[in-house]
mmCIF file of N, CA, C and O in Angstrom:
data_model
loop_
_atom_site.group_PDB
_atom_site.id
_atom_site.type_symbol
_atom_site.label_atom_id
_atom_site.label_comp_id
_atom_site.label_asym_id
_atom_site.label_seq_id
_atom_site.Cartn_x
_atom_site.Cartn_y
_atom_site.Cartn_z
ATOM 1 N N MET N 1 -2.286 -12.394 6.102
ATOM 2 C CA MET N 1 -2.626 -11.779 4.841
ATOM 3 C C MET N 1 -2.400 -12.789 3.726
ATOM 4 O O MET N 1 -1.394 -13.479 3.711
ATOM 5 N N SER N 2 -3.347 -12.850 2.810
ATOM 6 C CA SER N 2 -3.225 -13.822 1.727
ATOM 7 C C SER N 2 -2.215 -13.363 0.680
ATOM 8 O O SER N 2 -1.934 -12.180 0.538
ATOM 9 N N LEU N 3 -1.687 -14.336 -0.026
ATOM 10 C CA LEU N 3 -0.700 -14.052 -1.063
ATOM 11 C C LEU N 3 -1.379 -14.030 -2.424
ATOM 12 O O LEU N 3 -1.239 -14.935 -3.237
ATOM 13 N N ASP N 4 -2.163 -12.978 -2.667
ATOM 14 C CA ASP N 4 -2.802 -12.820 -3.966
ATOM 15 C C ASP N 4 -2.542 -11.407 -4.475
ATOM 16 O O ASP N 4 -2.076 -10.541 -3.738
ATOM 17 N N LEU N 5 -2.834 -11.207 -5.736
ATOM 18 C CA LEU N 5 -2.543 -9.915 -6.358
ATOM 19 C C LEU N 5 -3.272 -8.767 -5.674
ATOM 20 O O LEU N 5 -2.717 -7.682 -5.507
ATOM 21 N N GLN N 6 -4.519 -8.997 -5.250
ATOM 22 C CA GLN N 6 -5.300 -7.943 -4.620
ATOM 23 C C GLN N 6 -4.653 -7.477 -3.311
ATOM 24 O O GLN N 6 -4.683 -6.290 -2.988
ATOM 25 N N THR N 7 -4.063 -8.404 -2.576
ATOM 26 C CA THR N 7 -3.402 -8.042 -1.328
ATOM 27 C C THR N 7 -2.221 -7.114 -1.602
ATOM 28 O O THR N 7 -2.054 -6.094 -0.943
ATOM 29 N N GLY N 8 -1.412 -7.473 -2.577
ATOM 30 C CA GLY N 8 -0.267 -6.636 -2.922
ATOM 31 C C GLY N 8 -0.689 -5.250 -3.368
ATOM 32 O O GLY N 8 -0.107 -4.243 -2.955
ATOM 33 N N VAL N 9 -1.726 -5.189 -4.195
ATOM 34 C CA VAL N 9 -2.219 -3.897 -4.676
ATOM 35 C C VAL N 9 -2.768 -3.072 -3.511
ATOM 36 O O VAL N 9 -2.524 -1.869 -3.428
ATOM 37 N N ARG N 10 -3.503 -3.721 -2.612
ATOM 38 C CA ARG N 10 -4.085 -2.997 -1.477
ATOM 39 C C ARG N 10 -3.004 -2.377 -0.593
ATOM 40 O O ARG N 10 -3.087 -1.207 -0.212
ATOM 41 N N VAL N 11 -1.960 -3.157 -0.276
ATOM 42 C CA VAL N 11 -0.881 -2.625 0.566
ATOM 43 C C VAL N 11 -0.123 -1.537 -0.186
ATOM 44 O O VAL N 11 0.166 -0.465 0.362
ATOM 45 N N TYR N 12 0.180 -1.786 -1.455
ATOM 46 C CA TYR N 12 0.882 -0.804 -2.275
ATOM 47 C C TYR N 12 0.104 0.506 -2.350
ATOM 48 O O TYR N 12 0.663 1.584 -2.150
ATOM 49 N N GLN N 13 -1.191 0.430 -2.635
ATOM 50 C CA GLN N 13 -1.995 1.639 -2.771
ATOM 51 C C GLN N 13 -2.072 2.402 -1.457
ATOM 52 O O GLN N 13 -2.041 3.631 -1.435
ATOM 53 N N PHE N 14 -2.155 1.683 -0.344
ATOM 54 C CA PHE N 14 -2.151 2.339 0.953
ATOM 55 C C PHE N 14 -0.854 3.121 1.147
ATOM 56 O O PHE N 14 -0.872 4.285 1.558
ATOM 57 N N VAL N 15 0.276 2.488 0.841
ATOM 58 C CA VAL N 15 1.577 3.149 0.999
ATOM 59 C C VAL N 15 1.654 4.381 0.098
ATOM 60 O O VAL N 15 2.053 5.467 0.541
ATOM 61 N N VAL N 16 1.255 4.236 -1.158
ATOM 62 C CA VAL N 16 1.321 5.356 -2.104
ATOM 63 C C VAL N 16 0.426 6.507 -1.629
ATOM 64 O O VAL N 16 0.830 7.673 -1.694
ATOM 65 N N ASP N 17 -0.757 6.196 -1.140
ATOM 66 C CA ASP N 17 -1.646 7.250 -0.634
ATOM 67 C C ASP N 17 -1.003 8.003 0.522
ATOM 68 O O ASP N 17 -1.095 9.231 0.597
ATOM 69 N N ARG N 18 -0.356 7.273 1.427
ATOM 70 C CA ARG N 18 0.306 7.938 2.560
ATOM 71 C C ARG N 18 1.503 8.752 2.087
ATOM 72 O O ARG N 18 1.762 9.844 2.591
ATOM 73 N N LEU N 19 2.250 8.226 1.108
ATOM 74 C CA LEU N 19 3.400 8.969 0.583
ATOM 75 C C LEU N 19 2.945 10.269 -0.075
ATOM 76 O O LEU N 19 3.586 11.313 0.088
ATOM 77 N N GLU N 20 1.836 10.203 -0.809
ATOM 78 C CA GLU N 20 1.314 11.415 -1.442
ATOM 79 C C GLU N 20 0.856 12.422 -0.399
ATOM 80 O O GLU N 20 1.073 13.634 -0.557
ATOM 81 N N GLY N 21 0.260 11.955 0.657
ATOM 82 C CA GLY N 21 -0.140 12.846 1.749
ATOM 83 C C GLY N 21 1.074 13.500 2.397
ATOM 84 O O GLY N 21 1.068 14.697 2.684
ATOM 85 N N ARG N 22 2.117 12.704 2.616
ATOM 86 C CA ARG N 22 3.347 13.244 3.193
ATOM 87 C C ARG N 22 3.965 14.284 2.265
ATOM 88 O O ARG N 22 4.419 15.339 2.708
ATOM 89 N N ARG N 23 3.931 13.996 0.953
ATOM 90 C CA ARG N 23 4.487 14.952 -0.012
ATOM 91 C C ARG N 23 3.720 16.269 0.033
ATOM 92 O O ARG N 23 4.301 17.348 0.008
ATOM 93 N N ARG N 24 2.396 16.195 0.100
ATOM 94 C CA ARG N 24 1.589 17.427 0.192
ATOM 95 C C ARG N 24 1.916 18.201 1.471
ATOM 96 O O ARG N 24 2.038 19.424 1.448
ATOM 97 N N ASP N 25 2.074 17.481 2.571
ATOM 98 C CA ASP N 25 2.376 18.136 3.848
ATOM 99 C C ASP N 25 3.740 18.812 3.838
ATOM 100 O O ASP N 25 3.932 19.827 4.500
ATOM 101 N N GLN N 26 4.685 18.247 3.104
ATOM 102 C CA GLN N 26 6.048 18.770 3.094
ATOM 103 C C GLN N 26 6.314 19.732 1.938
ATOM 104 O O GLN N 26 7.405 20.279 1.834
ATOM 105 N N TYR N 27 5.321 19.946 1.069
ATOM 106 C CA TYR N 27 5.508 20.772 -0.114
ATOM 107 C C TYR N 27 6.025 22.154 0.271
ATOM 108 O O TYR N 27 5.545 22.729 1.226
ATOM 109 N N PRO N 28 6.988 22.707 -0.424
ATOM 110 C CA PRO N 28 7.621 22.266 -1.667
ATOM 111 C C PRO N 28 8.788 21.298 -1.441
ATOM 112 O O PRO N 28 9.381 20.822 -2.401
ATOM 113 N N ASP N 29 9.115 21.000 -0.194
ATOM 114 C CA ASP N 29 10.189 20.037 0.082
ATOM 115 C C ASP N 29 9.640 18.616 -0.010
ATOM 116 O O ASP N 29 8.446 18.402 -0.093
ATOM 117 N N GLY N 30 10.518 17.650 0.023
ATOM 118 C CA GLY N 30 10.109 16.258 0.104
ATOM 119 C C GLY N 30 9.933 15.538 -1.214
ATOM 120 O O GLY N 30 9.583 14.359 -1.220
ATOM 121 N N ARG N 31 10.159 16.207 -2.315
ATOM 122 C CA ARG N 31 9.934 15.571 -3.624
ATOM 123 C C ARG N 31 10.866 14.382 -3.852
ATOM 124 O O ARG N 31 10.421 13.314 -4.291
ATOM 125 N N GLU N 32 12.146 14.552 -3.566
ATOM 126 C CA GLU N 32 13.106 13.467 -3.798
ATOM 127 C C GLU N 32 12.817 12.272 -2.902
ATOM 128 O O GLU N 32 12.875 11.120 -3.358
ATOM 129 N N GLU N 33 12.484 12.520 -1.652
ATOM 130 C CA GLU N 33 12.149 11.440 -0.725
ATOM 131 C C GLU N 33 10.906 10.691 -1.212
ATOM 132 O O GLU N 33 10.857 9.460 -1.194
ATOM 133 N N TYR N 34 9.913 11.447 -1.676
ATOM 134 C CA TYR N 34 8.696 10.844 -2.210
ATOM 135 C C TYR N 34 9.028 9.946 -3.395
ATOM 136 O O TYR N 34 8.578 8.800 -3.467
ATOM 137 N N GLU N 35 9.804 10.455 -4.335
ATOM 138 C CA GLU N 35 10.125 9.689 -5.536
ATOM 139 C C GLU N 35 10.905 8.419 -5.199
ATOM 140 O O GLU N 35 10.644 7.354 -5.774
ATOM 141 N N THR N 36 11.827 8.517 -4.263
ATOM 142 C CA THR N 36 12.600 7.350 -3.847
ATOM 143 C C THR N 36 11.697 6.302 -3.205
ATOM 144 O O THR N 36 11.758 5.114 -3.546
ATOM 145 N N ASP N 37 10.845 6.739 -2.280
ATOM 146 C CA ASP N 37 9.955 5.805 -1.588
ATOM 147 C C ASP N 37 8.894 5.239 -2.526
ATOM 148 O O ASP N 37 8.552 4.059 -2.453
ATOM 149 N N TRP N 38 8.350 6.086 -3.420
ATOM 150 C CA TRP N 38 7.362 5.609 -4.379
ATOM 151 C C TRP N 38 7.960 4.543 -5.289
ATOM 152 O O TRP N 38 7.343 3.506 -5.548
ATOM 153 N N THR N 39 9.173 4.790 -5.772
ATOM 154 C CA THR N 39 9.843 3.826 -6.642
ATOM 155 C C THR N 39 10.071 2.505 -5.917
ATOM 156 O O THR N 39 9.846 1.431 -6.482
ATOM 157 N N ALA N 40 10.485 2.580 -4.662
ATOM 158 C CA ALA N 40 10.704 1.356 -3.877
ATOM 159 C C ALA N 40 9.405 0.573 -3.716
ATOM 160 O O ALA N 40 9.381 -0.648 -3.899
ATOM 161 N N ALA N 41 8.319 1.265 -3.396
ATOM 162 C CA ALA N 41 7.024 0.600 -3.228
ATOM 163 C C ALA N 41 6.557 0.004 -4.548
ATOM 164 O O ALA N 41 6.076 -1.135 -4.595
ATOM 165 N N HIS N 42 6.703 0.743 -5.620
ATOM 166 C CA HIS N 42 6.287 0.266 -6.943
ATOM 167 C C HIS N 42 7.072 -0.979 -7.337
ATOM 168 O O HIS N 42 6.504 -1.963 -7.823
ATOM 169 N N ASP N 43 8.369 -0.949 -7.131
ATOM 170 C CA ASP N 43 9.210 -2.095 -7.479
ATOM 171 C C ASP N 43 8.844 -3.323 -6.648
ATOM 172 O O ASP N 43 8.823 -4.447 -7.166
ATOM 173 N N LEU N 44 8.562 -3.121 -5.357
ATOM 174 C CA LEU N 44 8.155 -4.242 -4.502
ATOM 175 C C LEU N 44 6.834 -4.841 -4.965
ATOM 176 O O LEU N 44 6.678 -6.065 -5.023
ATOM 177 N N GLU N 45 5.873 -3.984 -5.283
ATOM 178 C CA GLU N 45 4.565 -4.481 -5.711
ATOM 179 C C GLU N 45 4.684 -5.244 -7.023
ATOM 180 O O GLU N 45 4.078 -6.305 -7.204
ATOM 181 N N LYS N 46 5.487 -4.742 -7.930
ATOM 182 C CA LYS N 46 5.690 -5.415 -9.217
ATOM 183 C C LYS N 46 6.366 -6.772 -9.011
ATOM 184 O O LYS N 46 5.943 -7.783 -9.591
ATOM 185 N N ALA N 47 7.398 -6.806 -8.185
ATOM 186 C CA ALA N 47 8.099 -8.065 -7.915
ATOM 187 C C ALA N 47 7.180 -9.052 -7.193
ATOM 188 O O ALA N 47 7.220 -10.260 -7.461
ATOM 189 N N PHE N 48 6.330 -8.540 -6.292
ATOM 190 C CA PHE N 48 5.358 -9.390 -5.603
ATOM 191 C C PHE N 48 4.412 -10.027 -6.621
ATOM 192 O O PHE N 48 4.170 -11.235 -6.584
ATOM 193 N N ALA N 49 3.878 -9.230 -7.526
ATOM 194 C CA ALA N 49 2.961 -9.746 -8.542
ATOM 195 C C ALA N 49 3.645 -10.807 -9.403
ATOM 196 O O ALA N 49 3.045 -11.841 -9.721
ATOM 197 N N GLU N 50 4.882 -10.575 -9.774
ATOM 198 C CA GLU N 50 5.615 -11.550 -10.577
ATOM 199 C C GLU N 50 5.823 -12.846 -9.802
ATOM 200 O O GLU N 50 5.699 -13.942 -10.360
ATOM 201 N N ALA N 51 6.123 -12.746 -8.499
ATOM 202 C CA ALA N 51 6.310 -13.939 -7.669
ATOM 203 C C ALA N 51 5.000 -14.710 -7.526
ATOM 204 O O ALA N 51 4.995 -15.944 -7.574
ATOM 205 N N VAL N 52 3.882 -13.992 -7.372
ATOM 206 C CA VAL N 52 2.579 -14.655 -7.275
ATOM 207 C C VAL N 52 2.286 -15.395 -8.575
ATOM 208 O O VAL N 52 1.882 -16.566 -8.565
ATOM 209 N N HIS N 53 2.500 -14.740 -9.705
ATOM 210 C CA HIS N 53 2.247 -15.372 -11.009
ATOM 211 C C HIS N 53 3.138 -16.588 -11.227
ATOM 212 O O HIS N 53 2.712 -17.566 -11.855
ATOM 213 N N ALA N 54 4.357 -16.540 -10.712
ATOM 214 C CA ALA N 54 5.293 -17.650 -10.887
ATOM 215 C C ALA N 54 5.093 -18.726 -9.819
ATOM 216 O O ALA N 54 5.829 -19.716 -9.801
ATOM 217 N N ASP N 55 4.116 -18.525 -8.932
ATOM 218 C CA ASP N 55 3.825 -19.466 -7.850
ATOM 219 C C ASP N 55 5.034 -19.660 -6.935
ATOM 220 O O ASP N 55 5.314 -20.762 -6.473
ATOM 221 N N GLU N 56 5.753 -18.576 -6.687
ATOM 222 C CA GLU N 56 6.914 -18.578 -5.787
ATOM 223 C C GLU N 56 6.478 -17.984 -4.455
ATOM 224 O O GLU N 56 6.720 -16.809 -4.161
ATOM 225 N N SER N 57 5.821 -18.805 -3.651
ATOM 226 C CA SER N 57 5.208 -18.291 -2.421
ATOM 227 C C SER N 57 6.225 -17.746 -1.428
ATOM 228 O O SER N 57 5.946 -16.772 -0.731
ATOM 229 N N GLY N 58 7.412 -18.340 -1.346
ATOM 230 C CA GLY N 58 8.430 -17.838 -0.425
ATOM 231 C C GLY N 58 8.860 -16.420 -0.778
ATOM 232 O O GLY N 58 8.939 -15.549 0.087
ATOM 233 N N ALA N 59 9.123 -16.201 -2.051
ATOM 234 C CA ALA N 59 9.519 -14.865 -2.514
ATOM 235 C C ALA N 59 8.362 -13.887 -2.350
ATOM 236 O O ALA N 59 8.563 -12.745 -1.915
ATOM 237 N N ALA N 60 7.147 -14.338 -2.675
ATOM 238 C CA ALA N 60 5.978 -13.465 -2.553
ATOM 239 C C ALA N 60 5.778 -13.045 -1.101
ATOM 240 O O ALA N 60 5.490 -11.875 -0.818
ATOM 241 N N GLU N 61 5.936 -13.980 -0.183
ATOM 242 C CA GLU N 61 5.784 -13.664 1.242
ATOM 243 C C GLU N 61 6.787 -12.613 1.681
ATOM 244 O O GLU N 61 6.450 -11.667 2.394
ATOM 245 N N LEU N 62 8.029 -12.792 1.287
ATOM 246 C CA LEU N 62 9.087 -11.843 1.645
ATOM 247 C C LEU N 62 8.791 -10.458 1.071
ATOM 248 O O LEU N 62 8.906 -9.443 1.774
ATOM 249 N N LEU N 63 8.393 -10.400 -0.177
ATOM 250 C CA LEU N 63 8.108 -9.117 -0.821
ATOM 251 C C LEU N 63 6.891 -8.440 -0.193
ATOM 252 O O LEU N 63 6.897 -7.226 0.030
ATOM 253 N N LEU N 64 5.854 -9.221 0.125
ATOM 254 C CA LEU N 64 4.683 -8.646 0.789
ATOM 255 C C LEU N 64 5.071 -8.105 2.157
ATOM 256 O O LEU N 64 4.624 -7.025 2.551
ATOM 257 N N GLN N 65 5.920 -8.815 2.871
ATOM 258 C CA GLN N 65 6.360 -8.324 4.180
ATOM 259 C C GLN N 65 7.123 -7.008 4.040
ATOM 260 O O GLN N 65 6.972 -6.101 4.851
ATOM 261 N N GLN N 66 7.913 -6.887 2.997
ATOM 262 C CA GLN N 66 8.642 -5.637 2.781
ATOM 263 C C GLN N 66 7.678 -4.491 2.483
ATOM 264 O O GLN N 66 7.879 -3.369 2.963
ATOM 265 N N LEU N 67 6.629 -4.770 1.715
ATOM 266 C CA LEU N 67 5.598 -3.750 1.482
ATOM 267 C C LEU N 67 4.903 -3.380 2.795
ATOM 268 O O LEU N 67 4.654 -2.203 3.070
ATOM 269 N N ARG N 68 4.594 -4.397 3.591
ATOM 270 C CA ARG N 68 3.947 -4.139 4.884
ATOM 271 C C ARG N 68 4.865 -3.335 5.808
ATOM 272 O O ARG N 68 4.388 -2.495 6.566
ATOM 273 N N ASP N 69 6.166 -3.583 5.717
ATOM 274 C CA ASP N 69 7.121 -2.793 6.506
ATOM 275 C C ASP N 69 7.077 -1.327 6.089
ATOM 276 O O ASP N 69 7.215 -0.436 6.931
ATOM 277 N N MET N 70 6.883 -1.084 4.795
ATOM 278 C CA MET N 70 6.761 0.302 4.327
ATOM 279 C C MET N 70 5.493 0.951 4.883
ATOM 280 O O MET N 70 5.450 2.167 5.093
ATOM 281 N N ALA N 71 4.455 0.151 5.110
ATOM 282 C CA ALA N 71 3.185 0.667 5.637
ATOM 283 C C ALA N 71 3.207 0.822 7.155
ATOM 284 O O ALA N 71 2.340 1.497 7.720
ATOM 285 N N ALA N 72 4.180 0.226 7.812
ATOM 286 C CA ALA N 72 4.223 0.197 9.279
ATOM 287 C C ALA N 72 4.157 1.567 9.960
ATOM 288 O O ALA N 72 3.506 1.692 10.999
ATOM 289 N N PRO N 73 4.776 2.622 9.419
ATOM 290 C CA PRO N 73 4.697 3.914 10.108
ATOM 291 C C PRO N 73 3.266 4.438 10.276
ATOM 292 O O PRO N 73 3.013 5.289 11.111
ATOM 293 N N TRP N 74 2.349 3.929 9.491
ATOM 294 C CA TRP N 74 0.960 4.380 9.537
ATOM 295 C C TRP N 74 0.038 3.302 10.109
ATOM 296 O O TRP N 74 -1.145 3.235 9.789
ATOM 297 N N GLN N 75 0.572 2.454 10.971
ATOM 298 C CA GLN N 75 -0.166 1.326 11.549
ATOM 299 C C GLN N 75 -1.489 1.753 12.181
ATOM 300 O O GLN N 75 -2.474 1.018 12.127
ATOM 301 N N ASP N 76 -1.541 2.936 12.763
ATOM 302 C CA ASP N 76 -2.754 3.393 13.436
ATOM 303 C C ASP N 76 -3.744 4.074 12.491
ATOM 304 O O ASP N 76 -4.825 4.477 12.922
ATOM 305 N N HIS N 77 -3.406 4.204 11.233
ATOM 306 C CA HIS N 77 -4.301 4.825 10.266
ATOM 307 C C HIS N 77 -5.507 3.911 10.049
ATOM 308 O O HIS N 77 -5.349 2.689 9.935
ATOM 309 N N PRO N 78 -6.712 4.461 10.005
ATOM 310 C CA PRO N 78 -7.894 3.603 9.861
ATOM 311 C C PRO N 78 -7.941 2.802 8.556
ATOM 312 O O PRO N 78 -8.618 1.779 8.485
ATOM 313 N N HIS N 79 -7.211 3.219 7.533
ATOM 314 C CA HIS N 79 -7.218 2.495 6.268
ATOM 315 C C HIS N 79 -6.040 1.546 6.111
ATOM 316 O O HIS N 79 -5.850 0.974 5.033
ATOM 317 N N HIS N 80 -5.255 1.391 7.170
ATOM 318 C CA HIS N 80 -4.109 0.480 7.099
ATOM 319 C C HIS N 80 -4.609 -0.910 6.711
ATOM 320 O O HIS N 80 -5.636 -1.372 7.204
ATOM 321 N N PRO N 81 -3.910 -1.594 5.797
ATOM 322 C CA PRO N 81 -4.365 -2.911 5.331
ATOM 323 C C PRO N 81 -4.612 -3.926 6.451
ATOM 324 O O PRO N 81 -5.479 -4.775 6.322
ATOM 325 N N ASP N 82 -3.887 -3.843 7.540
ATOM 326 C CA ASP N 82 -4.104 -4.774 8.645
ATOM 327 C C ASP N 82 -5.401 -4.493 9.395
ATOM 328 O O ASP N 82 -5.851 -5.323 10.180
ATOM 329 N N ASN N 83 -6.001 -3.335 9.157
ATOM 330 C CA ASN N 83 -7.237 -2.963 9.838
ATOM 331 C C ASN N 83 -8.476 -3.301 9.025
ATOM 332 O O ASN N 83 -9.576 -2.939 9.400
ATOM 333 N N HIS N 84 -8.308 -4.000 7.907
ATOM 334 C CA HIS N 84 -9.432 -4.360 7.039
ATOM 335 C C HIS N 84 -10.172 -5.554 7.607
ATOM 336 O O HIS N 84 -9.595 -6.386 8.292
ATOM 337 N N THR N 85 -11.429 -5.639 7.260
ATOM 338 C CA THR N 85 -12.236 -6.791 7.658
ATOM 339 C C THR N 85 -11.963 -7.949 6.707
ATOM 340 O O THR N 85 -11.264 -7.800 5.720
ATOM 341 N N GLY N 86 -12.554 -9.083 6.951
ATOM 342 C CA GLY N 86 -12.306 -10.303 6.196
ATOM 343 C C GLY N 86 -12.458 -10.171 4.700
ATOM 344 O O GLY N 86 -11.723 -10.779 3.940
ATOM 345 N N GLY N 87 -13.399 -9.382 4.205
ATOM 346 C CA GLY N 87 -13.619 -9.260 2.777
ATOM 347 C C GLY N 87 -12.681 -8.296 2.098
ATOM 348 O O GLY N 87 -12.794 -8.055 0.905
ATOM 349 N N GLY N 88 -11.753 -7.712 2.845
ATOM 350 C CA GLY N 88 -10.832 -6.764 2.252
ATOM 351 C C GLY N 88 -11.400 -5.367 2.160
ATOM 352 O O GLY N 88 -10.794 -4.489 1.583
ATOM 353 N N HIS N 89 -12.579 -5.157 2.750
ATOM 354 C CA HIS N 89 -13.191 -3.840 2.717
ATOM 355 C C HIS N 89 -13.087 -3.202 4.088
ATOM 356 O O HIS N 89 -13.111 -3.877 5.101
ATOM 357 N N GLU N 90 -12.995 -1.894 4.083
ATOM 358 C CA GLU N 90 -12.907 -1.182 5.339
ATOM 359 C C GLU N 90 -14.265 -1.168 6.024
ATOM 360 O O GLU N 90 -15.289 -0.995 5.378
ATOM 361 N N PRO N 91 -14.273 -1.355 7.346
ATOM 362 C CA PRO N 91 -15.545 -1.261 8.042
ATOM 363 C C PRO N 91 -15.985 0.200 8.093
ATOM 364 O O PRO N 91 -15.340 1.028 8.706
ATOM 365 N N ASP N 92 -17.044 0.551 7.381
ATOM 366 C CA ASP N 92 -17.472 1.947 7.349
ATOM 367 C C ASP N 92 -18.928 2.121 7.737
ATOM 368 O O ASP N 92 -19.457 3.233 7.715
ATOM 369 N N GLY N 93 -19.595 1.051 8.060
ATOM 370 C CA GLY N 93 -20.965 1.156 8.541
ATOM 371 C C GLY N 93 -21.991 1.323 7.450
ATOM 372 O O GLY N 93 -23.194 1.467 7.740
ATOM 373 N N THR N 94 -21.605 1.331 6.195
ATOM 374 C CA THR N 94 -22.590 1.480 5.123
ATOM 375 C C THR N 94 -23.005 0.122 4.602
ATOM 376 O O THR N 94 -22.281 -0.852 4.729
ATOM 377 N N VAL N 95 -24.159 0.069 4.014
ATOM 378 C CA VAL N 95 -24.659 -1.159 3.421
ATOM 379 C C VAL N 95 -24.466 -1.067 1.923
ATOM 380 O O VAL N 95 -24.868 -0.088 1.286
ATOM 381 N N GLN N 96 -23.820 -2.103 1.362
ATOM 382 C CA GLN N 96 -23.560 -2.086 -0.069
ATOM 383 C C GLN N 96 -24.858 -2.004 -0.853
ATOM 384 O O GLN N 96 -25.841 -2.675 -0.542
ATOM 385 N N GLY N 97 -24.889 -1.129 -1.850
ATOM 386 C CA GLY N 97 -26.071 -0.964 -2.681
ATOM 387 C C GLY N 97 -27.047 0.071 -2.153
ATOM 388 O O GLY N 97 -28.009 0.406 -2.816
ATOM 389 N N SER N 98 -26.794 0.586 -0.943
ATOM 390 C CA SER N 98 -27.709 1.610 -0.415
ATOM 391 C C SER N 98 -27.207 2.986 -0.804
ATOM 392 O O SER N 98 -26.038 3.185 -1.092
ATOM 393 N N ARG N 99 -28.104 3.938 -0.787
ATOM 394 C CA ARG N 99 -27.728 5.308 -1.110
ATOM 395 C C ARG N 99 -27.571 6.091 0.179
ATOM 396 O O ARG N 99 -28.340 5.889 1.109
ATOM 397 N N PRO N 100 -26.609 7.014 0.195
ATOM 398 C CA PRO N 100 -26.411 7.824 1.403
ATOM 399 C C PRO N 100 -27.568 8.784 1.633
ATOM 400 O O PRO N 100 -28.313 9.124 0.791
#
């Protein structure tokens, strides 16, 4: 995985989407767990972005790995960042610019 801002955002957004799904499934319980995990993911993504901007590749790598560790429970999910194709887009069989 490349060490750029888009990578961090993609992994972060995947984690947040799964956390929101988990929160909906556990409603009305699970709010505190969601907030704790969301805050951790948000802080990691922010620190990753700061490390990328500061050209601190070692720190950025570590922070990205921590974000990826947060995504690990959903490894088999079709939208997991590790399941993306080379362009960072999910393989969905559609042609860009075509209408459904």
